[in-house]
N, CA, C and O atoms as a MOPAC input file, in Angstrom:
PM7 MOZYME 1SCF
protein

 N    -14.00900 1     5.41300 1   -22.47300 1
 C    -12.91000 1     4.51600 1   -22.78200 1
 C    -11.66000 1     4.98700 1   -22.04600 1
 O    -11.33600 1     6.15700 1   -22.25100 1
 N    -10.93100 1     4.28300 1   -21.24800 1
 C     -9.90900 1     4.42000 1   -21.19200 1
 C     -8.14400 1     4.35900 1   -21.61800 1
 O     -7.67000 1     3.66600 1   -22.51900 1
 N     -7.50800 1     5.12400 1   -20.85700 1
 C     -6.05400 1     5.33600 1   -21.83900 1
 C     -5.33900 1     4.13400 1   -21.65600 1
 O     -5.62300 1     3.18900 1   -20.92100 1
 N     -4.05300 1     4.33300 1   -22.66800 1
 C     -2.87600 1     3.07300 1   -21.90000 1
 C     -2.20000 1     3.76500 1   -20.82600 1
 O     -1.67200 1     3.00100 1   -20.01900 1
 N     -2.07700 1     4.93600 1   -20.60400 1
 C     -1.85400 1     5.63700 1   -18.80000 1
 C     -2.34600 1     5.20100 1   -17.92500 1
 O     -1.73300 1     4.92900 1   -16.89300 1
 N     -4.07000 1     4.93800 1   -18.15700 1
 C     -5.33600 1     4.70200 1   -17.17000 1
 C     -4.65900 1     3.29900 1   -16.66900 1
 O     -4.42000 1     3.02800 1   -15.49200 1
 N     -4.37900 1     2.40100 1   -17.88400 1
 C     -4.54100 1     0.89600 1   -17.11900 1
 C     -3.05500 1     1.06200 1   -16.92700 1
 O     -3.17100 1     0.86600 1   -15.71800 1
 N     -1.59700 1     1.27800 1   -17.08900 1
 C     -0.58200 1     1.44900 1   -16.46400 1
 C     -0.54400 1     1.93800 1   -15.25500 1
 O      0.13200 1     1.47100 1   -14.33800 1
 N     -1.38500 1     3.06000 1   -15.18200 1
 C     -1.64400 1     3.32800 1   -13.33800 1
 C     -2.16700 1     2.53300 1   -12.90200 1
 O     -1.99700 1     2.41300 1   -11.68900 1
 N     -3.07200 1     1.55300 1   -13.57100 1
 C     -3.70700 1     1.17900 1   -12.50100 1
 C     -2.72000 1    -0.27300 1   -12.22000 1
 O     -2.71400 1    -0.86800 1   -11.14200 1
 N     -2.08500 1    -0.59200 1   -13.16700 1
 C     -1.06400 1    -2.10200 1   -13.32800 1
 C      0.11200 1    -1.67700 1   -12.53700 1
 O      0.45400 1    -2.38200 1   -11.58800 1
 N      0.67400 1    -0.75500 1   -12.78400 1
 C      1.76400 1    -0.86100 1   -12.06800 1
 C      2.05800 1    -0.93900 1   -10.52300 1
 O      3.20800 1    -1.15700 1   -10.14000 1
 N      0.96900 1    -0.75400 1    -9.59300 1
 C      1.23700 1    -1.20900 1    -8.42000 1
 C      1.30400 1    -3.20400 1    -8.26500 1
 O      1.90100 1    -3.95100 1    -7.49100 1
 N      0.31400 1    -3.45500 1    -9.49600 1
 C      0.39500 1    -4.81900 1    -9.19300 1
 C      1.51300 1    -5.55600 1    -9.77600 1
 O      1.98900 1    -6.61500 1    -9.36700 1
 N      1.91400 1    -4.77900 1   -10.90400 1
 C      3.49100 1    -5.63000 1   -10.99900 1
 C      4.67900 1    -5.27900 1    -9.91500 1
 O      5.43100 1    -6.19100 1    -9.57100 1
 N      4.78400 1    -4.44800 1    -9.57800 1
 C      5.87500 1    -4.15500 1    -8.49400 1
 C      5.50500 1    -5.04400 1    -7.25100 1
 O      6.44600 1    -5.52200 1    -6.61700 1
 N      3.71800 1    -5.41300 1    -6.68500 1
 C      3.95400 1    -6.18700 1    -5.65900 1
 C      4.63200 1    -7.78800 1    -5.97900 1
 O      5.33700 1    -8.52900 1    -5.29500 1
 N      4.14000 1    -7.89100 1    -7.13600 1
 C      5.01600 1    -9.59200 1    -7.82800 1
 C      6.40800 1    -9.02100 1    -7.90800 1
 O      6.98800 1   -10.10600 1    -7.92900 1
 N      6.91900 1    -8.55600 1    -7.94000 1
 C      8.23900 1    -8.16700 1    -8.06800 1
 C      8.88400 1    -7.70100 1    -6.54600 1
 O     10.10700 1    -7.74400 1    -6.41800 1
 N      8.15800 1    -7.32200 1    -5.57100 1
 C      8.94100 1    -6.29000 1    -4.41100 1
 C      9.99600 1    -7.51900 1    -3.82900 1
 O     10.51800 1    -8.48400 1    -4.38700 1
 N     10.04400 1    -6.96900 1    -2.37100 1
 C     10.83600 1    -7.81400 1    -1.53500 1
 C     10.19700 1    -8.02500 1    -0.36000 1
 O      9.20900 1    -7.36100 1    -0.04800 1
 N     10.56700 1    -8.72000 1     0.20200 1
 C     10.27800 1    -9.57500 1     1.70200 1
 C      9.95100 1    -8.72700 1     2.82600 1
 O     10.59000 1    -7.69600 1     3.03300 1
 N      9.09000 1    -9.06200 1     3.48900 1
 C      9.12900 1    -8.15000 1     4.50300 1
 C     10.05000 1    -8.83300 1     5.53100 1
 O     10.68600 1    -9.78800 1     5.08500 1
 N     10.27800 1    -8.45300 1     7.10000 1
 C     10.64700 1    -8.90900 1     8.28900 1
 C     10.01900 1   -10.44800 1     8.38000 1
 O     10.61300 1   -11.48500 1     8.08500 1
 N      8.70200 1   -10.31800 1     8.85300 1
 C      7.31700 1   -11.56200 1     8.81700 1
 C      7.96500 1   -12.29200 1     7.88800 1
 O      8.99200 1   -12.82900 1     8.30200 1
 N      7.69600 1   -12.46800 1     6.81600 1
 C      8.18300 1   -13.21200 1     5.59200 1
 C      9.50900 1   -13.75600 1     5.85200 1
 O      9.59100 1   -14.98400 1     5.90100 1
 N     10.49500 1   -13.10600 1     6.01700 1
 C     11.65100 1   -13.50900 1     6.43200 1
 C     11.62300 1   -14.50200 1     7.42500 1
 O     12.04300 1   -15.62500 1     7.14600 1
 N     11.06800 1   -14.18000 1     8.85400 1
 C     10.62000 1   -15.19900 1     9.90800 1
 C     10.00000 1   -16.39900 1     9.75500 1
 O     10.28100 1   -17.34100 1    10.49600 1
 N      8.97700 1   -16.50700 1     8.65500 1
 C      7.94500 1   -17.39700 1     8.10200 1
 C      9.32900 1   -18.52500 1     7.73700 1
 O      9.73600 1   -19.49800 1     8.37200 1
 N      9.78600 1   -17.93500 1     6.50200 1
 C     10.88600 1   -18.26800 1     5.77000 1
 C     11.92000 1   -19.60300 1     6.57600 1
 O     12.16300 1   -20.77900 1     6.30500 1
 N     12.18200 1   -18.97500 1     7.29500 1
 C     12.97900 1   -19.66200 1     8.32400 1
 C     12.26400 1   -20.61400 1     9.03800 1
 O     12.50800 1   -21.82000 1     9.02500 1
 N     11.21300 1   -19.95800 1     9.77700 1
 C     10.74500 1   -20.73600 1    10.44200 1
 C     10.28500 1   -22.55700 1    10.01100 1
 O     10.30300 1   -23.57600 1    10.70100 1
 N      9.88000 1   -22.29300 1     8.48000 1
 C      9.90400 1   -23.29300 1     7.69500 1
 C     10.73400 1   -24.47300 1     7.87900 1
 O     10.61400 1   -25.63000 1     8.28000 1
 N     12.03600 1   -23.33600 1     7.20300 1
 C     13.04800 1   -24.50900 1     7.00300 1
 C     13.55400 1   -25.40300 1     8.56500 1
 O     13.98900 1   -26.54700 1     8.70100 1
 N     13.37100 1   -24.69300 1     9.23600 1
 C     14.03100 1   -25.38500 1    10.69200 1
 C     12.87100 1   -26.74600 1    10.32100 1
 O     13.10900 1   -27.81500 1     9.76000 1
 N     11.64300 1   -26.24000 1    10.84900 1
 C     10.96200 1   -27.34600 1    10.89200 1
 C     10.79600 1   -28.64900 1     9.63200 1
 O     10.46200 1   -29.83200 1     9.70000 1
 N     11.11800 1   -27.95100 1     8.76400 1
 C     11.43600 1   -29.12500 1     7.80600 1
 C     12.74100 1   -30.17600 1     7.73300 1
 O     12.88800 1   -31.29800 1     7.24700 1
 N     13.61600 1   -29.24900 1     8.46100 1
 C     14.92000 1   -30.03900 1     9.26300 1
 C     14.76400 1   -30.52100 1    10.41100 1
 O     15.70400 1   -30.42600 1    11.20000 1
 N     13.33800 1   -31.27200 1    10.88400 1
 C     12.99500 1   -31.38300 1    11.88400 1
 C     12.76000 1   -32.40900 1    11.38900 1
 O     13.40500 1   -33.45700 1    11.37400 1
 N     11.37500 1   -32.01300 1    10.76200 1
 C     10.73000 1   -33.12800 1    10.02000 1
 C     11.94500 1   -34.41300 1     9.47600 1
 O     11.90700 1   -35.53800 1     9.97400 1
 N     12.77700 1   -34.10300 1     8.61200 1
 C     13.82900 1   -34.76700 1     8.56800 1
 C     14.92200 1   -35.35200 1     8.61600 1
 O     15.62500 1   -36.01800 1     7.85600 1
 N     14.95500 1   -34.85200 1    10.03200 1
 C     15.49800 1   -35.44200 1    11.09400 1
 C     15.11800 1   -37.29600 1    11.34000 1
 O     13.91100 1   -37.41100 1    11.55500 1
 N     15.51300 1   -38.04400 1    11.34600 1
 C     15.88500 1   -39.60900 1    11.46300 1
 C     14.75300 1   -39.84400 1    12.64100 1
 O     14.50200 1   -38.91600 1    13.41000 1
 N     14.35800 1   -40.58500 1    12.71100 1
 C     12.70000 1   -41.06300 1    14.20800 1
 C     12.24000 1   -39.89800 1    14.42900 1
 O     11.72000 1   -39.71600 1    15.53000 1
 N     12.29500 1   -38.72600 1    13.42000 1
 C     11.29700 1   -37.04400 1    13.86500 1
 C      9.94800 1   -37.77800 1    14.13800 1
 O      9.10900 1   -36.93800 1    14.46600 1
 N      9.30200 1   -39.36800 1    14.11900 1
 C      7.56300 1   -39.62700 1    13.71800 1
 C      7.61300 1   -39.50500 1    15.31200 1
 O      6.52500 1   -39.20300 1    15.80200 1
 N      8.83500 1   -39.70900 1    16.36100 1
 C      8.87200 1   -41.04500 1    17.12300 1
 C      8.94600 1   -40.00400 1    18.04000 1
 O      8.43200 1   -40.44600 1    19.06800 1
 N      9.50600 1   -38.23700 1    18.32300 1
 C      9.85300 1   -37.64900 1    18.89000 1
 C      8.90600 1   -37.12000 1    19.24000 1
 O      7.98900 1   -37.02700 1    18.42500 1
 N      8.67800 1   -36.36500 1    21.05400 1
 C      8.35700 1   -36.11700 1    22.01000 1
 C      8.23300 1   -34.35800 1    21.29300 1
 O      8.86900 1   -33.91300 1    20.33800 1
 N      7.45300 1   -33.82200 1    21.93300 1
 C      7.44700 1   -32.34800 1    21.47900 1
 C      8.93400 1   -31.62700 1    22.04800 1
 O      9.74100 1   -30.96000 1    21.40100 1
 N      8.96300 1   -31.96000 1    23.26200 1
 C     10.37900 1   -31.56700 1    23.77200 1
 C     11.50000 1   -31.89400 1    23.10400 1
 O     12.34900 1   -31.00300 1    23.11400 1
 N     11.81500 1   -32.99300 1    22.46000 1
 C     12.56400 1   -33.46300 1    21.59400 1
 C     12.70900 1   -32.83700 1    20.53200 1
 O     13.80300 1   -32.41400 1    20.15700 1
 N     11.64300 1   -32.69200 1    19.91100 1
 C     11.50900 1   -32.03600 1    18.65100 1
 C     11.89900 1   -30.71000 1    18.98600 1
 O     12.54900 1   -30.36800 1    17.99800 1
 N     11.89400 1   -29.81900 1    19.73400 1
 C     11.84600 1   -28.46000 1    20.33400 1
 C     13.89500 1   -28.44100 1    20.39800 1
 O     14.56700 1   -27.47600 1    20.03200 1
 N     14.43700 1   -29.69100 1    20.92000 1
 C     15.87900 1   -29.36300 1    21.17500 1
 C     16.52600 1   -29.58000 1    20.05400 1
 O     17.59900 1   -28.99600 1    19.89800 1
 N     16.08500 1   -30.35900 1    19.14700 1
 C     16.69100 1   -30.73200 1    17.71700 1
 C     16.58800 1   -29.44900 1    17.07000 1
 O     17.55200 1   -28.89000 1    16.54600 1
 N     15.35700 1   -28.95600 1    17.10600 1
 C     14.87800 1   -27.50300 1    16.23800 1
 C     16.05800 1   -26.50900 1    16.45200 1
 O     16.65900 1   -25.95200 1    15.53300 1
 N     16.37300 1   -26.32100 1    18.09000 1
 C     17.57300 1   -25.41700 1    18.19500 1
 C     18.48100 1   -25.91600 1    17.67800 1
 O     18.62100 1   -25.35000 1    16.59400 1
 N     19.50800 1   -26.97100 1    17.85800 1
 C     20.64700 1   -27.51100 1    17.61400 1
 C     20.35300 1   -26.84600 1    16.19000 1
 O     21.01700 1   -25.83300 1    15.97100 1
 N     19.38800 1   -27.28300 1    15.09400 1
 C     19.49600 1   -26.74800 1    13.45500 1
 C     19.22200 1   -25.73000 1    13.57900 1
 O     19.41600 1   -25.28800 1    12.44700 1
 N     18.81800 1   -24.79100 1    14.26900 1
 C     19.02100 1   -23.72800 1    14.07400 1
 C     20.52600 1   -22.92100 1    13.91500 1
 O     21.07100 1   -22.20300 1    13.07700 1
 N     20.75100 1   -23.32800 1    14.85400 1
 C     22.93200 1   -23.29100 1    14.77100 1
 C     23.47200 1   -23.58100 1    13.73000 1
 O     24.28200 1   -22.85900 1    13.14800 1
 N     22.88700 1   -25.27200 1    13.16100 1
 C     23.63000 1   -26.06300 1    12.04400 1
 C     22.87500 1   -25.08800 1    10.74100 1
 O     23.37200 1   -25.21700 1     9.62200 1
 N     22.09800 1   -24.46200 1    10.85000 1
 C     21.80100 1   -24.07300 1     9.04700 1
 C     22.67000 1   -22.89400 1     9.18200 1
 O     23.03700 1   -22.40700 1     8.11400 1
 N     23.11700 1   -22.27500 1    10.36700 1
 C     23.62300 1   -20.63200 1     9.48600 1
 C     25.00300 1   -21.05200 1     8.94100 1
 O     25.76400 1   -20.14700 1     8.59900 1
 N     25.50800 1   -22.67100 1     8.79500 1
 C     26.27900 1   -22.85100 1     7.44800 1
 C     26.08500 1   -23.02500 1     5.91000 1
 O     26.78900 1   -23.18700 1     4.91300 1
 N     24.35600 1   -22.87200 1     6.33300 1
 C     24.01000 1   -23.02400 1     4.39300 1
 C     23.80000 1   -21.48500 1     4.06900 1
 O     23.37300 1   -20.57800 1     4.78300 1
 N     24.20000 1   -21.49100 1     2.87700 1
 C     24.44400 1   -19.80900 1     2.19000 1
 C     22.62200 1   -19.49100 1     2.16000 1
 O     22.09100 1   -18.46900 1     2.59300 1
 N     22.20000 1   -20.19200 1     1.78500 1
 C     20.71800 1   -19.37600 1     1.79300 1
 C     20.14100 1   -19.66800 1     2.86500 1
 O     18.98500 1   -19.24600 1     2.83400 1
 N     20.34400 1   -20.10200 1     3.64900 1
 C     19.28700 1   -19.83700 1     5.09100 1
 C     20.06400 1   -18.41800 1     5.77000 1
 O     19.53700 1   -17.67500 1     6.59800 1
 N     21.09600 1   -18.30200 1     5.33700 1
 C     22.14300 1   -17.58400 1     6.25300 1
 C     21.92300 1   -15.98400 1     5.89900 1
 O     21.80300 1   -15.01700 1     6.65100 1
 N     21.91500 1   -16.12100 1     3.92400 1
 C     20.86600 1   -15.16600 1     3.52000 1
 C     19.80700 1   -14.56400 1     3.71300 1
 O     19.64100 1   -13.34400 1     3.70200 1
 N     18.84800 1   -15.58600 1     3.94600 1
 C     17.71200 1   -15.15900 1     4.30900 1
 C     17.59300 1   -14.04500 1     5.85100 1
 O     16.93800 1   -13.00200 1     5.85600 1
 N     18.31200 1   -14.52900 1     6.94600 1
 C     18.30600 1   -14.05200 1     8.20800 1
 C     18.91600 1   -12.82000 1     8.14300 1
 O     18.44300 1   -11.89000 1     8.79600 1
 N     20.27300 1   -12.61000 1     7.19100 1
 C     20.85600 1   -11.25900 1     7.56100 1
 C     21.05600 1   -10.45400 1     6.09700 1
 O     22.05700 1    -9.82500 1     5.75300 1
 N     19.63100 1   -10.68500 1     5.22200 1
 C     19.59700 1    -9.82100 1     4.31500 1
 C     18.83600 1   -10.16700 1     3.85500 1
 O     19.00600 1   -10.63600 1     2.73000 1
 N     17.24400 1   -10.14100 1     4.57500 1
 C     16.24600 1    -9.94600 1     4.34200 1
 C     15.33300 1    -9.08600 1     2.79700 1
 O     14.59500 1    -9.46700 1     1.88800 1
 N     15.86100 1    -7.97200 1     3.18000 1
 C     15.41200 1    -7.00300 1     2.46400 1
 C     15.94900 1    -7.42000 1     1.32700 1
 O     15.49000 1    -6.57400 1     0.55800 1
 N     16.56900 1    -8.09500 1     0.70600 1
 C     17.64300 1    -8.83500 1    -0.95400 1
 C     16.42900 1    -9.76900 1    -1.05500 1
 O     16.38500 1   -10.16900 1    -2.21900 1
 N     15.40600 1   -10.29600 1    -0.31900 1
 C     14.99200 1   -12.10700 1    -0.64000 1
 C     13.71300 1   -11.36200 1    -1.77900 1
 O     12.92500 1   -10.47800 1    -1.44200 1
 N     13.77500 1   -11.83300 1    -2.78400 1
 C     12.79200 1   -11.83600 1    -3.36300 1
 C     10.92100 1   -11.88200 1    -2.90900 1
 O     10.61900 1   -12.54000 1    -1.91400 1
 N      9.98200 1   -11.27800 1    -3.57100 1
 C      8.55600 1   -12.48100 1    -2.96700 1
 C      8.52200 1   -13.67100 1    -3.54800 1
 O      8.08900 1   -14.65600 1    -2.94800 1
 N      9.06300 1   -13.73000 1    -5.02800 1
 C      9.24500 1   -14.82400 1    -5.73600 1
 C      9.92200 1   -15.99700 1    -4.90200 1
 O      9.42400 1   -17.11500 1    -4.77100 1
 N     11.57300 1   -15.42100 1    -4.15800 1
 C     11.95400 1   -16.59200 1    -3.16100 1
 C     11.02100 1   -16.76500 1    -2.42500 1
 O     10.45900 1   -17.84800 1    -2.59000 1
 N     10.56300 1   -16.03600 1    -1.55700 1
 C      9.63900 1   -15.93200 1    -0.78400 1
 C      8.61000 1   -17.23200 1    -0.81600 1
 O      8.80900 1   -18.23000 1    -0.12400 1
 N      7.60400 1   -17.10000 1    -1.61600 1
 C      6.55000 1   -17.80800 1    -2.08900 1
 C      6.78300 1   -19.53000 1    -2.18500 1
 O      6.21300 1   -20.55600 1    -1.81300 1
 N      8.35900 1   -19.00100 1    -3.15400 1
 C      8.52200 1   -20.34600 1    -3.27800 1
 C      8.94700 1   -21.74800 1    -2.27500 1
 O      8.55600 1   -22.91500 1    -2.25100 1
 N     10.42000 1   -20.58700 1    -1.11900 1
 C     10.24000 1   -21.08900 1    -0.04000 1
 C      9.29000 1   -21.41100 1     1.17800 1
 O      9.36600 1   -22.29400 1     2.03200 1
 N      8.26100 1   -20.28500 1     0.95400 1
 C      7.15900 1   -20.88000 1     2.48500 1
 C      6.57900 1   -22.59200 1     1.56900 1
 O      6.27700 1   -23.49100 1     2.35400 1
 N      6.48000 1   -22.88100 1     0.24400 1
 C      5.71100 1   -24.16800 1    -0.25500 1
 C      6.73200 1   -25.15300 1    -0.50400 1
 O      6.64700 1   -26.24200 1    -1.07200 1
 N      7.91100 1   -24.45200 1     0.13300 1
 C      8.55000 1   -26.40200 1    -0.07200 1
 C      8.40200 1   -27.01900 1     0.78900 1
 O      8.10800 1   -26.59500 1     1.90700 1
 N      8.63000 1   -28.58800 1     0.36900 1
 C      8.46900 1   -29.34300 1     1.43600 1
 C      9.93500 1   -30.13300 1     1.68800 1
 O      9.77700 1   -31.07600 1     2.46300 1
 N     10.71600 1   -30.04600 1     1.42600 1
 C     12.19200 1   -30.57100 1     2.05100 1
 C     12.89200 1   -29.43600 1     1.99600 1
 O     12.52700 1   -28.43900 1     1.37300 1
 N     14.15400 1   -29.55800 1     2.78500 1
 C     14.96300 1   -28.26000 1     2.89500 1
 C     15.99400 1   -28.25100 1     2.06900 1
 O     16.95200 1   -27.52000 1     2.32200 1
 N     15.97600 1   -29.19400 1     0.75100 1
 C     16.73200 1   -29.19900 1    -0.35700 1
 C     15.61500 1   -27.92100 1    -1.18200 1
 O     15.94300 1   -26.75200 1    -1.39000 1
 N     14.78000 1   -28.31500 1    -1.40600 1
 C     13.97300 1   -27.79000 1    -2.06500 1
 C     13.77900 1   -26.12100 1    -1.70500 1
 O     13.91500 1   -25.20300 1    -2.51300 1
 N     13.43200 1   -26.00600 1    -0.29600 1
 C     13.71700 1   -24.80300 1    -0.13100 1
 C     15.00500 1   -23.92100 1    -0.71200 1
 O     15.00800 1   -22.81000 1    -1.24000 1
 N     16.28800 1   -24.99500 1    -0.36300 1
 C     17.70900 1   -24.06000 1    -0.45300 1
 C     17.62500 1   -23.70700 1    -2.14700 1
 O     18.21400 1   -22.76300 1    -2.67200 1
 N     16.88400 1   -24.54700 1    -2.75300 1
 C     16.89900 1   -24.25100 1    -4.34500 1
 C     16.02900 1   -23.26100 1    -4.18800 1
 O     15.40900 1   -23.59700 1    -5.19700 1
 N     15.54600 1   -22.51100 1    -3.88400 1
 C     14.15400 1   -20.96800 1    -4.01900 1
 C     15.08100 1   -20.10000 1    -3.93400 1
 O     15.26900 1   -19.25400 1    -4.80800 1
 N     15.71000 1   -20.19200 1    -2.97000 1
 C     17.17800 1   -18.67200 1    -2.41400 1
 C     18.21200 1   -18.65900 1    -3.37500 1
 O     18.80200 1   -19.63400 1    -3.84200 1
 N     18.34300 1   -17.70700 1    -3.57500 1
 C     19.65000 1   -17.70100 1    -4.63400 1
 C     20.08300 1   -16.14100 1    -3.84200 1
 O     19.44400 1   -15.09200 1    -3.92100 1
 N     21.54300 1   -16.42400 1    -2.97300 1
 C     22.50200 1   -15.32800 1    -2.64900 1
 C     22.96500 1   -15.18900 1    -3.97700 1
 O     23.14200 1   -16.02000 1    -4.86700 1
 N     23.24100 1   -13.04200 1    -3.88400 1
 C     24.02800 1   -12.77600 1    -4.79400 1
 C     25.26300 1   -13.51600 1    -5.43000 1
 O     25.61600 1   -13.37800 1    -6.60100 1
 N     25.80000 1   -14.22500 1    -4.60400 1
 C     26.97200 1   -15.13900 1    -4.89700 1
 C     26.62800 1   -15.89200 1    -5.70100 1
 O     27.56900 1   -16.43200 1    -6.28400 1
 N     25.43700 1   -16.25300 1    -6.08100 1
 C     24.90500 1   -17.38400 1    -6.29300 1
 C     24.11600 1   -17.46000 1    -7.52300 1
 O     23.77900 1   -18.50900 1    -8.07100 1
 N     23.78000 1   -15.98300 1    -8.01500 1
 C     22.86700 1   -15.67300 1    -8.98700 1
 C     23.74900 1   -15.82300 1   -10.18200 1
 O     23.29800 1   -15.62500 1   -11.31000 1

């Protein structure tokens, strides 16, 4: 039979990974998302050329580092939750995403 030590050793790596933080990757993922979902909803995005889609992608790339949580995400990585994490790689609009991030400002 085992102790309540036994299964705490053996639990506590798995609550800390539900709990850790973001890696680099994750962070990139993160982003990478949201651009393209500001792509996606972008006005004739059905109608656009890959090249098209490719110059819009930059232009929002510029236009999001005015939202507090994309802006978060890029230059304080290591703060984003996996919980944000998770929740942002599965949204599907970039409202939805900006609701997963919560900057300290914000908490």
């Amino acid at each position: 039979m085992r102790s309540p030590s036994d299964l705490l050793i053996f639990l506590c790596p798995l609550l800390l990974a539900c709990h850790g933080r973001a890696s680099p990757e994750d962070c990139k993922a993160m982003t990478g998302h949201y651009l393209d979902l500001a792509v996606k909803e972008t006005p004739q995005a059905a109608t656009m050329s890959p090249a098209q889609a490719a110059a819009v992608r930059d232009v929002e790339q510029g236009l999001k580092r005015a939202v507090p949580s994309y802006r978060f995400v890029q230059d304080h990585c290591e703060a984003v939750t996996r919980a944000e994490t998770s929740c942002a790689i599965d949204a599907e609009t970039t409202r939805a995403w900006e609701g997963c991030v919560h900057p300290p400002d914000a908490r």
